[in-house]
PDB file of C-alpha atoms in Angstrom:
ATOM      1  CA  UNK A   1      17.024   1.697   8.811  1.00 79.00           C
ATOM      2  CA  UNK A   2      14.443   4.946   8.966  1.00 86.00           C
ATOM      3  CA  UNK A   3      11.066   3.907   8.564  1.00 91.00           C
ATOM      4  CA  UNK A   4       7.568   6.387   8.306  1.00 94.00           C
ATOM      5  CA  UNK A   5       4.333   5.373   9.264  1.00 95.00           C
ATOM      6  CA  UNK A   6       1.717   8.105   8.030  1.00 96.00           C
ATOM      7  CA  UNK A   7      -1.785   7.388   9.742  1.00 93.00           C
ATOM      8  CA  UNK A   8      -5.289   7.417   7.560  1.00 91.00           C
ATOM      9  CA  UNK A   9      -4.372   7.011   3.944  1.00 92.00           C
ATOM     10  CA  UNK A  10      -7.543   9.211   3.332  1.00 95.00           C
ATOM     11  CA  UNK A  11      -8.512  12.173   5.792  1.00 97.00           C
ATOM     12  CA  UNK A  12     -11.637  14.529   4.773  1.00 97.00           C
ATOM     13  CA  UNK A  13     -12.309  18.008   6.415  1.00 97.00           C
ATOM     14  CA  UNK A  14     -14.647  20.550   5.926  1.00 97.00           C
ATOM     15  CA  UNK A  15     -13.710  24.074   4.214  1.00 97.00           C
ATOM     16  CA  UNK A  16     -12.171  26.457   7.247  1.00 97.00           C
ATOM     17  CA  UNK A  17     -11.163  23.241   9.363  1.00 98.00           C
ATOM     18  CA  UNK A  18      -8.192  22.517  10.788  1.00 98.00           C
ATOM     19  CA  UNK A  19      -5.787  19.795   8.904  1.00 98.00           C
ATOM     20  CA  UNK A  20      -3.961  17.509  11.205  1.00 98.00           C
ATOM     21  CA  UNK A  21      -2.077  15.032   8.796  1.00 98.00           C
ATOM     22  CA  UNK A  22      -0.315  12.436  11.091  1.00 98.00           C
ATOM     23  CA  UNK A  23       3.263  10.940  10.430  1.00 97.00           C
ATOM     24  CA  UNK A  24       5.668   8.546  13.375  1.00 97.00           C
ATOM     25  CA  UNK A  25       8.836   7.830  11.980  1.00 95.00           C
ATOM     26  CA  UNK A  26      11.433   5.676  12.983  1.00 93.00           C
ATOM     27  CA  UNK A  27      15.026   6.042  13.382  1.00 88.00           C
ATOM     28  CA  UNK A  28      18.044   5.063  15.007  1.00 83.00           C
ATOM     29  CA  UNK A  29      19.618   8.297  14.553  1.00 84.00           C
ATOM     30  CA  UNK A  30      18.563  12.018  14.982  1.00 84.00           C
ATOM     31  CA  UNK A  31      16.550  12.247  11.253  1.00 88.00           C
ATOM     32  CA  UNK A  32      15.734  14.919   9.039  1.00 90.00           C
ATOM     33  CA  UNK A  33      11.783  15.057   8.853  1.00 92.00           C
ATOM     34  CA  UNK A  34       9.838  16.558   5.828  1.00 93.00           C
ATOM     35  CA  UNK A  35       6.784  16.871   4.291  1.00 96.00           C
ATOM     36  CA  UNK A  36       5.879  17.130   0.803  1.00 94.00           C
ATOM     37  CA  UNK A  37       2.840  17.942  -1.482  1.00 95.00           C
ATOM     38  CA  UNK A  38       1.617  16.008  -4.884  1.00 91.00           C
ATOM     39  CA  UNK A  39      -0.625  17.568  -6.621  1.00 88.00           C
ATOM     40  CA  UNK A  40      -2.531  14.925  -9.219  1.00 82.00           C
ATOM     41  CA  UNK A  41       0.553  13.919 -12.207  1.00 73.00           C
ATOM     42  CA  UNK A  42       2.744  16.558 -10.723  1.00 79.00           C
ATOM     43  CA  UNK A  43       6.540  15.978  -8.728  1.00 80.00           C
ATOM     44  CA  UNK A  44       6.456  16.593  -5.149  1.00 88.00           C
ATOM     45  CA  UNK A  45       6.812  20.527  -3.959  1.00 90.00           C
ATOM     46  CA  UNK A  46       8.723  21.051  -0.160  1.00 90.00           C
ATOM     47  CA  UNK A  47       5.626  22.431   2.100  1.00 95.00           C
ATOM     48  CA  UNK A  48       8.308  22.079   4.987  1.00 93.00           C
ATOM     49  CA  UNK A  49      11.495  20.534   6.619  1.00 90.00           C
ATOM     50  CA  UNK A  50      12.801  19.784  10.334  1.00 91.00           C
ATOM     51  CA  UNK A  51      16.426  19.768  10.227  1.00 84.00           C
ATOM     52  CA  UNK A  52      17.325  19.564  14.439  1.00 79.00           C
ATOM     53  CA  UNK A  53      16.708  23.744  14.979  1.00 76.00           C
ATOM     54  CA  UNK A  54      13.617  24.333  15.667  1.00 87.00           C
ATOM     55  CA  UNK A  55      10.758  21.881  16.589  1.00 91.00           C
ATOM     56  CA  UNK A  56       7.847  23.522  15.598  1.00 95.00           C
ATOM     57  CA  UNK A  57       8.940  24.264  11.683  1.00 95.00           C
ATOM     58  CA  UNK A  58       6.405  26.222   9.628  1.00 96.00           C
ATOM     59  CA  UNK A  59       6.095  25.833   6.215  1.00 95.00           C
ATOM     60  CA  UNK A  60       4.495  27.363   2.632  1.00 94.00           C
ATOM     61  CA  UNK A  61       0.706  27.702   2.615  1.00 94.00           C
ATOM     62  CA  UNK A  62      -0.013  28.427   6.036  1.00 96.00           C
ATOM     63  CA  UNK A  63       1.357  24.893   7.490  1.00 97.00           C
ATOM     64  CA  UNK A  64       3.640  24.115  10.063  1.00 97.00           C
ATOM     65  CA  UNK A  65       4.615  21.018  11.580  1.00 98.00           C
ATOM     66  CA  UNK A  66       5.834  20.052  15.442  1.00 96.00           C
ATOM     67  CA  UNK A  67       8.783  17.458  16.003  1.00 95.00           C
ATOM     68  CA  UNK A  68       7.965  15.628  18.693  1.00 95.00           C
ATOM     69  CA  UNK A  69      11.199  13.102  19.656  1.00 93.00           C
ATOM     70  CA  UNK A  70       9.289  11.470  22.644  1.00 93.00           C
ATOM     71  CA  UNK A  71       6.160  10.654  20.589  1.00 95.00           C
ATOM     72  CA  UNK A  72       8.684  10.133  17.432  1.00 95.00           C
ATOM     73  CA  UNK A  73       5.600  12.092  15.689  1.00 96.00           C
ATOM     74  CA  UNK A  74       5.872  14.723  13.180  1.00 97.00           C
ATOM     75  CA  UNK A  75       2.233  15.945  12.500  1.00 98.00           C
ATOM     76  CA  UNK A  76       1.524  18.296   9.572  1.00 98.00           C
ATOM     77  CA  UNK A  77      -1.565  20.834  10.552  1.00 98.00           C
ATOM     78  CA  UNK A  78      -2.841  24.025   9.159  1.00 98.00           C
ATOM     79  CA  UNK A  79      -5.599  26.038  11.238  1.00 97.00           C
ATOM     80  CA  UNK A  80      -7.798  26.464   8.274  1.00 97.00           C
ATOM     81  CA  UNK A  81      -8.522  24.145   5.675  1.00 97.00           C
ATOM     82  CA  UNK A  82      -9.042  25.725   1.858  1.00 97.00           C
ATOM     83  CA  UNK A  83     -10.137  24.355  -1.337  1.00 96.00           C
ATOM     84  CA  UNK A  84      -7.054  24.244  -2.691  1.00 95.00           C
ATOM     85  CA  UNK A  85      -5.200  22.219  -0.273  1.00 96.00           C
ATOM     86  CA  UNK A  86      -6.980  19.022  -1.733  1.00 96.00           C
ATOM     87  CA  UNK A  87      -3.732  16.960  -2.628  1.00 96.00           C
ATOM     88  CA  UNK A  88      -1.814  13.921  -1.785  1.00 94.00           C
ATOM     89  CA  UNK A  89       0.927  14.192   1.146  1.00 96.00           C
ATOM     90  CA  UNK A  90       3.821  12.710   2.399  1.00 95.00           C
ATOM     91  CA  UNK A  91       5.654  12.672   5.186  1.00 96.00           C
ATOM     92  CA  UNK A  92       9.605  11.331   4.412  1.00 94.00           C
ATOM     93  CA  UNK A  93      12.654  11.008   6.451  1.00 92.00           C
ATOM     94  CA  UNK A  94      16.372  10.907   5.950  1.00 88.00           C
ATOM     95  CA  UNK A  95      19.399  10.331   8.019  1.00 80.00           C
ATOM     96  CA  UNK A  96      21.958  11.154   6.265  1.00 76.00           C
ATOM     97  CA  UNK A  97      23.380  14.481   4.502  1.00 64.00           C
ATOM     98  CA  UNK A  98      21.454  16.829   6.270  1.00 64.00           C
ATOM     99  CA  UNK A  99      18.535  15.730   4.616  1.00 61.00           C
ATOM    100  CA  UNK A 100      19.832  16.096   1.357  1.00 67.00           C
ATOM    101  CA  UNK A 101      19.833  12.085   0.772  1.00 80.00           C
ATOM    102  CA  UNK A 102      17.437   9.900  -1.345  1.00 86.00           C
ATOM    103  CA  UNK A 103      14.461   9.951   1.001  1.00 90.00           C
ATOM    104  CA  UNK A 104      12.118   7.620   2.641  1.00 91.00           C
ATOM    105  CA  UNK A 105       8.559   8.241   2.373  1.00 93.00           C
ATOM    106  CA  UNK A 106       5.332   7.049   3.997  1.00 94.00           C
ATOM    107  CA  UNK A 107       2.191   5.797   1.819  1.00 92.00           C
ATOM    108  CA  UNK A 108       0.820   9.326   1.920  1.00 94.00           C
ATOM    109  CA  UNK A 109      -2.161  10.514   3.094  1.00 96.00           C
ATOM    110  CA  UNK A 110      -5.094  11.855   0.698  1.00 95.00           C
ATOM    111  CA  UNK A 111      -6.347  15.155   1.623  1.00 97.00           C
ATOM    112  CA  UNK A 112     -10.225  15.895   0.803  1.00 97.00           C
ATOM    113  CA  UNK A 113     -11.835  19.174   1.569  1.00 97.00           C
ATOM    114  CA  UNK A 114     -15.502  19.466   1.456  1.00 96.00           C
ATOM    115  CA  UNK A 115     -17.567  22.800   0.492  1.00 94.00           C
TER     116      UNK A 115
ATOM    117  CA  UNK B   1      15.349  29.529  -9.011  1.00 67.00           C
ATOM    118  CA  UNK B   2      16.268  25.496  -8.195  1.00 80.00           C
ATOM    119  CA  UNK B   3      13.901  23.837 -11.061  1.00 88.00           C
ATOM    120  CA  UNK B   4      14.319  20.334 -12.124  1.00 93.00           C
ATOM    121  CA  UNK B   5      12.800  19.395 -15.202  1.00 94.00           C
ATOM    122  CA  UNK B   6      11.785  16.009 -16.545  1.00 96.00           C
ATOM    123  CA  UNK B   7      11.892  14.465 -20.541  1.00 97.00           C
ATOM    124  CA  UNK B   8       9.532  13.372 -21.268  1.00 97.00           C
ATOM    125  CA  UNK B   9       6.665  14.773 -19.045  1.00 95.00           C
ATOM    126  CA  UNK B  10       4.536  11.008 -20.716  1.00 96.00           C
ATOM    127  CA  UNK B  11       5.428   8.054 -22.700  1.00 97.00           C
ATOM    128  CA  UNK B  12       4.199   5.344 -24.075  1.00 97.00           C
ATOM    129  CA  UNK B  13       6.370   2.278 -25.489  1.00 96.00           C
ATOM    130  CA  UNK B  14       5.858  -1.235 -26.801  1.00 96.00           C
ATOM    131  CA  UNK B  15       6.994  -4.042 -24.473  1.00 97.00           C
ATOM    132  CA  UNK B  16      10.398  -5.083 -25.055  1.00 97.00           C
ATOM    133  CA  UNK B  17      11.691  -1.322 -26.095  1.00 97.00           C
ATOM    134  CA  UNK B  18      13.876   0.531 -24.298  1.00 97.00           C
ATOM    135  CA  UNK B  19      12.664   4.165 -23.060  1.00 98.00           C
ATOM    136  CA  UNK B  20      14.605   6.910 -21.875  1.00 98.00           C
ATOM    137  CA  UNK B  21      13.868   9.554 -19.163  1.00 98.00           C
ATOM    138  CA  UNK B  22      16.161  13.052 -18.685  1.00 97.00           C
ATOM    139  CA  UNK B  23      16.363  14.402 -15.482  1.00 96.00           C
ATOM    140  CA  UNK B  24      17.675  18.774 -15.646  1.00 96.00           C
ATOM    141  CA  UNK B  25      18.518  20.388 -13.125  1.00 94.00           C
ATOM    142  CA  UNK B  26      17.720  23.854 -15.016  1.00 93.00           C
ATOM    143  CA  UNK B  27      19.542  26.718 -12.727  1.00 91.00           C
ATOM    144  CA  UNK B  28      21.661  24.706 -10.711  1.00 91.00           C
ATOM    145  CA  UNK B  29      24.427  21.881 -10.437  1.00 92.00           C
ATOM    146  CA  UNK B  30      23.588  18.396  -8.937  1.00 90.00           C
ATOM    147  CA  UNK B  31      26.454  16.450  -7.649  1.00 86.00           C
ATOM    148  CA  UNK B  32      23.900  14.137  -6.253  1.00 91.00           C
ATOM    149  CA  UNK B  33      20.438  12.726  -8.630  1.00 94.00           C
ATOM    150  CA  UNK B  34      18.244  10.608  -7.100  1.00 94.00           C
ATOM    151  CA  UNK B  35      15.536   8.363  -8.926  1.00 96.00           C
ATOM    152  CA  UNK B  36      11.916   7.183  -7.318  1.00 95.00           C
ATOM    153  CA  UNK B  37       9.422   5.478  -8.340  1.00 95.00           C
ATOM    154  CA  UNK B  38       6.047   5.607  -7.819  1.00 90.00           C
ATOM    155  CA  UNK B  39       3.200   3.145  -8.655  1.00 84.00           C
ATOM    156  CA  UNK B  40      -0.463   4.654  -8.811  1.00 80.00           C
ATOM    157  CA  UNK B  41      -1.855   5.613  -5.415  1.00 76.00           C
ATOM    158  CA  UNK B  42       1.504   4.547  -4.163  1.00 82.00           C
ATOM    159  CA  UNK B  43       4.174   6.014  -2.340  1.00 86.00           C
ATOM    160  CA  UNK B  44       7.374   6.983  -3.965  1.00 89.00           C
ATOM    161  CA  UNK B  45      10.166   4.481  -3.390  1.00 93.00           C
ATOM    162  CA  UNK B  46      13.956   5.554  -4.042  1.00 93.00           C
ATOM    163  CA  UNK B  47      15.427   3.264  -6.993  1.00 95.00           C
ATOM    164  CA  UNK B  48      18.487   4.806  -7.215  1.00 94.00           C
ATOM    165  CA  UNK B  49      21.330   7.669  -6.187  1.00 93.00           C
ATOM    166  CA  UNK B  50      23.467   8.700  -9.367  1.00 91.00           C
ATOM    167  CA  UNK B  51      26.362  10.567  -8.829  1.00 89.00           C
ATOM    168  CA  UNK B  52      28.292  12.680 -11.012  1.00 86.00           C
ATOM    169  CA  UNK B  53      31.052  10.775 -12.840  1.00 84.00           C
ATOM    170  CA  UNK B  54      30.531   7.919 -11.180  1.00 86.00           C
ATOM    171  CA  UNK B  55      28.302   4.476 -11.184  1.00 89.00           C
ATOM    172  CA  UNK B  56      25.162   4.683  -9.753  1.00 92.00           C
ATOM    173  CA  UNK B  57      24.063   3.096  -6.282  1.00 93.00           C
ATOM    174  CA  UNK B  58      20.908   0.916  -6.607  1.00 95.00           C
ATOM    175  CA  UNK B  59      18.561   0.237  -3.651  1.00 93.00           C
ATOM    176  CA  UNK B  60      18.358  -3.441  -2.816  1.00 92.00           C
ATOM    177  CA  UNK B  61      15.370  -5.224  -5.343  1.00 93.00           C
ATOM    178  CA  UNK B  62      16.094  -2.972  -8.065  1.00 95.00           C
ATOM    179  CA  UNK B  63      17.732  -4.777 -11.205  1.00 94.00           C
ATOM    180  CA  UNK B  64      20.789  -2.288 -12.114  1.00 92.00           C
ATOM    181  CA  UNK B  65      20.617  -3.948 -16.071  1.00 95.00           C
ATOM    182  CA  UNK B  66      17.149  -3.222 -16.419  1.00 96.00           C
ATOM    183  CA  UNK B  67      17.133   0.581 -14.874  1.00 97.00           C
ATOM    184  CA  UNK B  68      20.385   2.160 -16.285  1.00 96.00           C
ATOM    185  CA  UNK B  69      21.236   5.596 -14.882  1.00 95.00           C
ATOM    186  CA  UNK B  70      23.714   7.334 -16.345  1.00 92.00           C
ATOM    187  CA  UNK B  71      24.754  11.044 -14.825  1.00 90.00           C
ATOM    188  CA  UNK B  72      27.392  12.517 -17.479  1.00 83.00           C
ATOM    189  CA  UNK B  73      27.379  16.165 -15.973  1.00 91.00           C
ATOM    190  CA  UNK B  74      26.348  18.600 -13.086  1.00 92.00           C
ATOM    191  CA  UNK B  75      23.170  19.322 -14.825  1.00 94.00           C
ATOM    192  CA  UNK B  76      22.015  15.925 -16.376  1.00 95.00           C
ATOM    193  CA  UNK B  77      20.893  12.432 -15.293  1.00 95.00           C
ATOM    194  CA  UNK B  78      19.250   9.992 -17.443  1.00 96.00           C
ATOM    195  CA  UNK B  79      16.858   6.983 -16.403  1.00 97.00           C
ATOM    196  CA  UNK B  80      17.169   3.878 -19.075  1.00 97.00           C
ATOM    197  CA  UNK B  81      14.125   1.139 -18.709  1.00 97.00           C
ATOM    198  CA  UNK B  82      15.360  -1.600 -20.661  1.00 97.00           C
ATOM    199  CA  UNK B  83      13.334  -4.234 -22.930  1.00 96.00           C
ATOM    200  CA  UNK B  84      10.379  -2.669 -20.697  1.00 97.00           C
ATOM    201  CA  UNK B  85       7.435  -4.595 -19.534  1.00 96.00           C
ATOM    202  CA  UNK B  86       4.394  -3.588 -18.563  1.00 95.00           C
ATOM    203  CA  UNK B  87       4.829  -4.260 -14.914  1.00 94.00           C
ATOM    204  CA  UNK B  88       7.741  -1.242 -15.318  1.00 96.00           C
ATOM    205  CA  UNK B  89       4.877   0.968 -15.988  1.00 95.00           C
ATOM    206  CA  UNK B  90       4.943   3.956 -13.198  1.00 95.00           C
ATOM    207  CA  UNK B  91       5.564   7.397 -12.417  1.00 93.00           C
ATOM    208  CA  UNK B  92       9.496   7.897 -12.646  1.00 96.00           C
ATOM    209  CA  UNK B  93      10.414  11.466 -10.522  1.00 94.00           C
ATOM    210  CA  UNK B  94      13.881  12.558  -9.755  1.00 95.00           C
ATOM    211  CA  UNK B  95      15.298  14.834  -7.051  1.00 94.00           C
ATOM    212  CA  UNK B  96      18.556  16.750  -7.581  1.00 92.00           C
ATOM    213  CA  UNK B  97      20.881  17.913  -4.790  1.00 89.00           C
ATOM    214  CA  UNK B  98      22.391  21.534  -5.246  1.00 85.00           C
ATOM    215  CA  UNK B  99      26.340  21.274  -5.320  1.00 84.00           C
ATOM    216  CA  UNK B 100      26.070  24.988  -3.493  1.00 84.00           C
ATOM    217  CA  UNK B 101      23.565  23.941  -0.760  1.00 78.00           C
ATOM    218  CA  UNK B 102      24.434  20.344   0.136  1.00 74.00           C
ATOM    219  CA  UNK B 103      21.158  19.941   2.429  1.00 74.00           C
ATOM    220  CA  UNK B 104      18.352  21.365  -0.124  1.00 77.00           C
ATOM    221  CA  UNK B 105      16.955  18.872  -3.012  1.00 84.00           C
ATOM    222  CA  UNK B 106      14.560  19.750  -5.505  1.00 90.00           C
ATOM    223  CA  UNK B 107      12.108  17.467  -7.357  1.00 92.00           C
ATOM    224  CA  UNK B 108      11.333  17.249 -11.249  1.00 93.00           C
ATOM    225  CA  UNK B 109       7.725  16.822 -12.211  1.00 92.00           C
ATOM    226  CA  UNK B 110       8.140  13.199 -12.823  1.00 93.00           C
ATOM    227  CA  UNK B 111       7.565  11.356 -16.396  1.00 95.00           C
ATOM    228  CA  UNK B 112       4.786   8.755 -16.759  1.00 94.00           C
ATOM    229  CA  UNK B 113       5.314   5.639 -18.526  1.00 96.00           C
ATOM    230  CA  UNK B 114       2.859   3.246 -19.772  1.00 96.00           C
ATOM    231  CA  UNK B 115       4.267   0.156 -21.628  1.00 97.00           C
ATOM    232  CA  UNK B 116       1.970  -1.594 -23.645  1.00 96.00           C
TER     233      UNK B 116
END
């Protein structure tokens, strides 16, 4: 079984800081790593996807994210923080059908940006 | 393109009434419909994988006569809660796999249900 462990259920930066959103997974098998974005009473939107190309995979909204096998990490980061990035994320993992299976997610981590 | 809608977007029910939730995929066809739920401030947890024509897969814990999923066609799933409680109260969101791209899935907005 695939398992995600997303570090700091709450992280706060300040306006024009850099996001680093942490997620470790766990897998017995090369996974499919994603992260999503939930805005408050919304569905989830894709910000990106690692599917075994490349391991630094950017995203929408100026994100990217770095698969890491040896630290089983996938962080999320962005260089620059901006108002609007004040959501909830998750970080989720799949095994099976290219990614295209039901998915399991961590807890999510809250993002806060301050003025 | 790839949208996934959700019916109802909220709803509120008496306990012991049955609600039901649609799941679209508006531009596309889903072989594959997945159902999560997610309890407030929660993560989402996968309930169940409904597959076109065919009897849903539920995730171990989740009681198969109290969350019937039906998925009659490429374009349409439907979430049952059954003689709901108020403990079924959540945030019901659905994901939809596109028949033409095997490895992309797209979410719906996700319905909230309160049961009083």
């Amino acid at each position: 079984a695939q398992s995600v462990t997303q570090l700091g259920s709450h992280v706060s930066v300040s306006e024009g800081a850099l996001v680093l959103l942490r997620c470790n997974y766990s897998s017995s098998v090369p996974p499919y790593l994603f992260w999503y974005v939930q805005y408050p009473n919304q569905g989830l939107q894709l910000l990106l996807k690692y599917t075994s190309a490349a391991t630094l995979v950017k995203g929408i909204n100026g994100f990217e994210a770095e698969f890491k096998k040896s630290e089983t990490s996938f962080h999320l980061t962005k260089p620059s923080a901006h108002m609007s990035d004040a959501a909830e994320y998750f970080c989720a993992v799949s095994v099976t059908g290219g990614g295209a299976d039901g998915l399991t997610f961590g807890k999510g981590t809250h993002l806060i940006i301050q003025p | 393109g790839a949208v996934v809608s959700q019916h109802p977007s909220w709803v509120i029910c008496k306990s012991g009434t049955s609600v039901k939730i649609e799941c679209r995929s508006l531009d596309f066809q889903a072989t594959t419909m997945f159902w999560y739920r997610q309890f407030p401030k929660q993560s989402l947890m996968l309930m169940a994988t409904s597959n076109e024509g065919s009897k849903a897969t539920y995730e171990q814990g989740v009681e198969k006569d109290k969350f019937l999923i039906n998925h009659a066609s490429l374009t349409l799933s439907t979430l049952t809660v059954t003689s709901a409680h108020p403990e079924d109260s959540s945030f019901y969101i659905c994901s939809a796999r596109n028949r033409d791209k095997p490895y992309e899935q797209y979410f719906g907005p996700g319905t909230r249900l309160t049961v009083t």
